[in-house]
Amino acid sequence: AVNGSAVFVAQGPGSQLNADVNQTGSVDGIVNINQDGVDQGAIVSQSGTDNMADVYQTASLNRVTVAQMGDFGAADIDQTGADNEGWVNQSGGEYNDAVLLQQGDENYAMIEQSGLGQDGAHNLATINQLGMNDSASIVQAGGFGNMATITQN
């Protein structure tokens, strides 16, 4: 296992801006991707415990996928408009948090969380879209005391 590994990707201004980061078996892993306009695309895959994925994209076509396996995962995605599309899958663990903020335009957001169903071992999911075509879904299977919030304006 890799302890405390961190990957920081800063891209921009403009152009294709694709980022693909994979952390396997990490503890306290951090992935931070900051992308600026045009075609963007980010994929983050993490397995282990206490991992964090933070993706920030500014307007253009967007697209982000975050997959986390393990306990205490955190995903924070901020797309700030344009074509959007965000997907977070947190599986095989408890106490995972996912926040997906799109801020308008074409939208589509999906958060899937699965846990083991132990008492007090909850997962939290939040989607905030703020207008345009919208479409949001949160699926939470397992865990205990899960919380989900979807806001569309």
Coordinates of C-alpha atoms in Angstrom, one line a residue:
A1 CA 0.0 0.0 0.0
V2 CA 1.1 3.5 -0.8
N3 CA 0.6 5.9 2.1
G4 CA -0.1 9.6 1.6
S5 CA 0.5 9.7 -2.1
A6 CA -0.7 12.9 -3.8
V7 CA -1.2 13.7 -7.5
F8 CA -1.9 17.3 -8.5
V9 CA -2.8 18.1 -12.2
A10 CA -3.2 21.7 -13.3
Q11 CA -4.2 22.1 -17.0
G12 CA -5.1 25.2 -19.0
P13 CA -5.9 27.6 -20.3
G14 CA -7.8 25.9 -23.1
S15 CA -7.5 22.9 -25.5
Q16 CA -8.3 19.2 -25.0
L17 CA -7.2 18.9 -21.3
N18 CA -7.7 15.2 -20.5
A19 CA -6.5 13.7 -17.2
D20 CA -6.5 10.1 -16.1
V21 CA -5.2 9.2 -12.6
N22 CA -5.1 5.8 -11.0
Q23 CA -4.1 5.2 -7.3
T24 CA -4.2 1.6 -6.2
G25 CA -4.0 0.4 -2.6
S26 CA -3.4 3.8 -1.3
V27 CA -4.1 5.2 2.2
D28 CA -4.7 8.9 2.5
G29 CA -4.3 9.3 -1.3
I30 CA -5.1 12.7 -2.8
V31 CA -5.9 13.5 -6.4
N32 CA -6.5 17.1 -7.4
I33 CA -7.3 18.0 -11.0
N34 CA -7.8 21.6 -12.1
Q35 CA -8.9 22.1 -15.7
D36 CA -9.7 25.2 -17.7
G37 CA -12.1 25.5 -20.7
V38 CA -12.7 23.7 -24.0
D39 CA -13.0 19.9 -24.3
Q40 CA -11.9 18.6 -20.8
G41 CA -12.2 15.1 -19.4
A42 CA -11.1 13.7 -16.1
I43 CA -11.0 10.1 -14.8
V44 CA -9.9 9.2 -11.3
S45 CA -9.7 5.7 -10.0
Q46 CA -8.7 5.1 -6.3
S47 CA -8.7 2.0 -4.2
G48 CA -7.7 1.9 -0.5
T49 CA -8.7 3.9 2.6
D50 CA -9.2 7.6 3.3
N51 CA -8.7 8.7 -0.4
M52 CA -9.8 12.0 -1.8
A53 CA -10.6 13.1 -5.4
D54 CA -11.1 16.8 -6.1
V55 CA -11.9 17.8 -9.7
Y56 CA -12.5 21.4 -10.9
Q57 CA -13.5 22.1 -14.5
T58 CA -14.5 25.4 -16.0
A59 CA -17.0 25.9 -18.8
S60 CA -16.8 23.8 -22.0
L61 CA -17.8 20.2 -22.6
N62 CA -16.7 18.8 -19.2
R63 CA -17.0 15.1 -18.3
V64 CA -15.7 13.5 -15.1
T65 CA -15.7 10.0 -13.7
V66 CA -14.5 9.2 -10.2
A67 CA -14.4 5.5 -9.0
Q68 CA -13.4 4.9 -5.4
M69 CA -13.2 1.5 -3.7
G70 CA -12.8 1.3 0.1
D71 CA -13.8 3.2 3.2
F72 CA -13.7 6.9 4.0
G73 CA -13.5 8.0 0.3
A74 CA -14.3 11.6 -0.6
A75 CA -15.1 13.0 -4.0
D76 CA -15.7 16.7 -4.7
I77 CA -16.5 17.6 -8.3
D78 CA -17.2 21.2 -9.5
Q79 CA -17.9 21.6 -13.2
T80 CA -19.1 25.2 -13.4
G81 CA -21.3 25.0 -16.4
A82 CA -21.4 24.1 -20.2
D83 CA -22.1 20.5 -21.4
N84 CA -21.4 18.7 -18.0
E85 CA -21.7 15.0 -17.1
G86 CA -20.5 13.8 -13.8
W87 CA -20.4 10.3 -12.4
V88 CA -19.1 9.1 -9.0
N89 CA -19.0 5.4 -7.9
Q90 CA -18.0 4.6 -4.4
S91 CA -18.1 0.9 -3.6
G92 CA -17.1 -1.7 -1.1
G93 CA -16.9 0.6 1.9
E94 CA -18.6 2.9 4.4
Y95 CA -18.3 6.6 5.4
N96 CA -17.9 7.8 1.8
D97 CA -18.9 11.3 0.8
A98 CA -19.6 12.6 -2.7
V99 CA -20.5 16.1 -3.8
L100 CA -21.2 17.0 -7.4
L101 CA -21.8 20.6 -8.4
Q102 CA -22.5 21.4 -12.0
Q103 CA -23.8 25.1 -12.1
G104 CA -26.1 25.0 -15.1
D105 CA -26.1 24.0 -18.9
E106 CA -26.7 20.5 -20.3
N107 CA -26.1 18.6 -17.0
Y108 CA -26.3 14.9 -16.0
A109 CA -25.2 13.7 -12.7
M110 CA -25.0 10.2 -11.1
I111 CA -23.7 9.1 -7.7
E112 CA -23.6 5.5 -6.8
Q113 CA -22.6 4.3 -3.3
S114 CA -22.6 0.8 -1.9
G115 CA -21.6 -0.2 1.6
L116 CA -21.7 -3.2 3.9
G117 CA -24.8 -2.2 5.8
Q118 CA -23.2 -1.9 9.2
D119 CA -24.9 0.1 12.0
G120 CA -23.9 3.8 11.9
A121 CA -21.7 3.3 8.8
H122 CA -23.3 5.9 6.5
N123 CA -22.6 7.3 3.1
L124 CA -23.4 10.9 2.0
A125 CA -24.2 12.1 -1.5
T126 CA -25.1 15.6 -2.8
I127 CA -25.8 16.8 -6.3
N128 CA -26.4 20.5 -7.1
Q129 CA -27.1 21.4 -10.8
L130 CA -28.6 25.0 -10.9
G131 CA -30.5 24.8 -14.1
M132 CA -30.8 23.9 -17.8
N133 CA -31.5 20.3 -19.0
D134 CA -30.8 18.6 -15.6
S135 CA -30.9 14.9 -14.8
A136 CA -29.7 13.5 -11.5
S137 CA -29.7 10.2 -9.8
I138 CA -28.3 9.0 -6.5
V139 CA -28.3 5.3 -5.7
Q140 CA -27.2 4.2 -2.2
A141 CA -27.1 0.4 -1.5
G142 CA -25.9 -0.9 1.9
G143 CA -24.6 1.3 4.6
F144 CA -26.8 2.4 7.4
G145 CA -28.2 5.9 7.9
N146 CA -27.2 7.1 4.3
M147 CA -28.1 10.6 3.3
A148 CA -28.8 12.0 -0.2
T149 CA -29.6 15.5 -1.5
I150 CA -30.4 16.6 -5.0
T151 CA -31.0 20.3 -5.9
Q152 CA -32.0 21.4 -9.4
N153 CA -32.9 25.1 -10.0

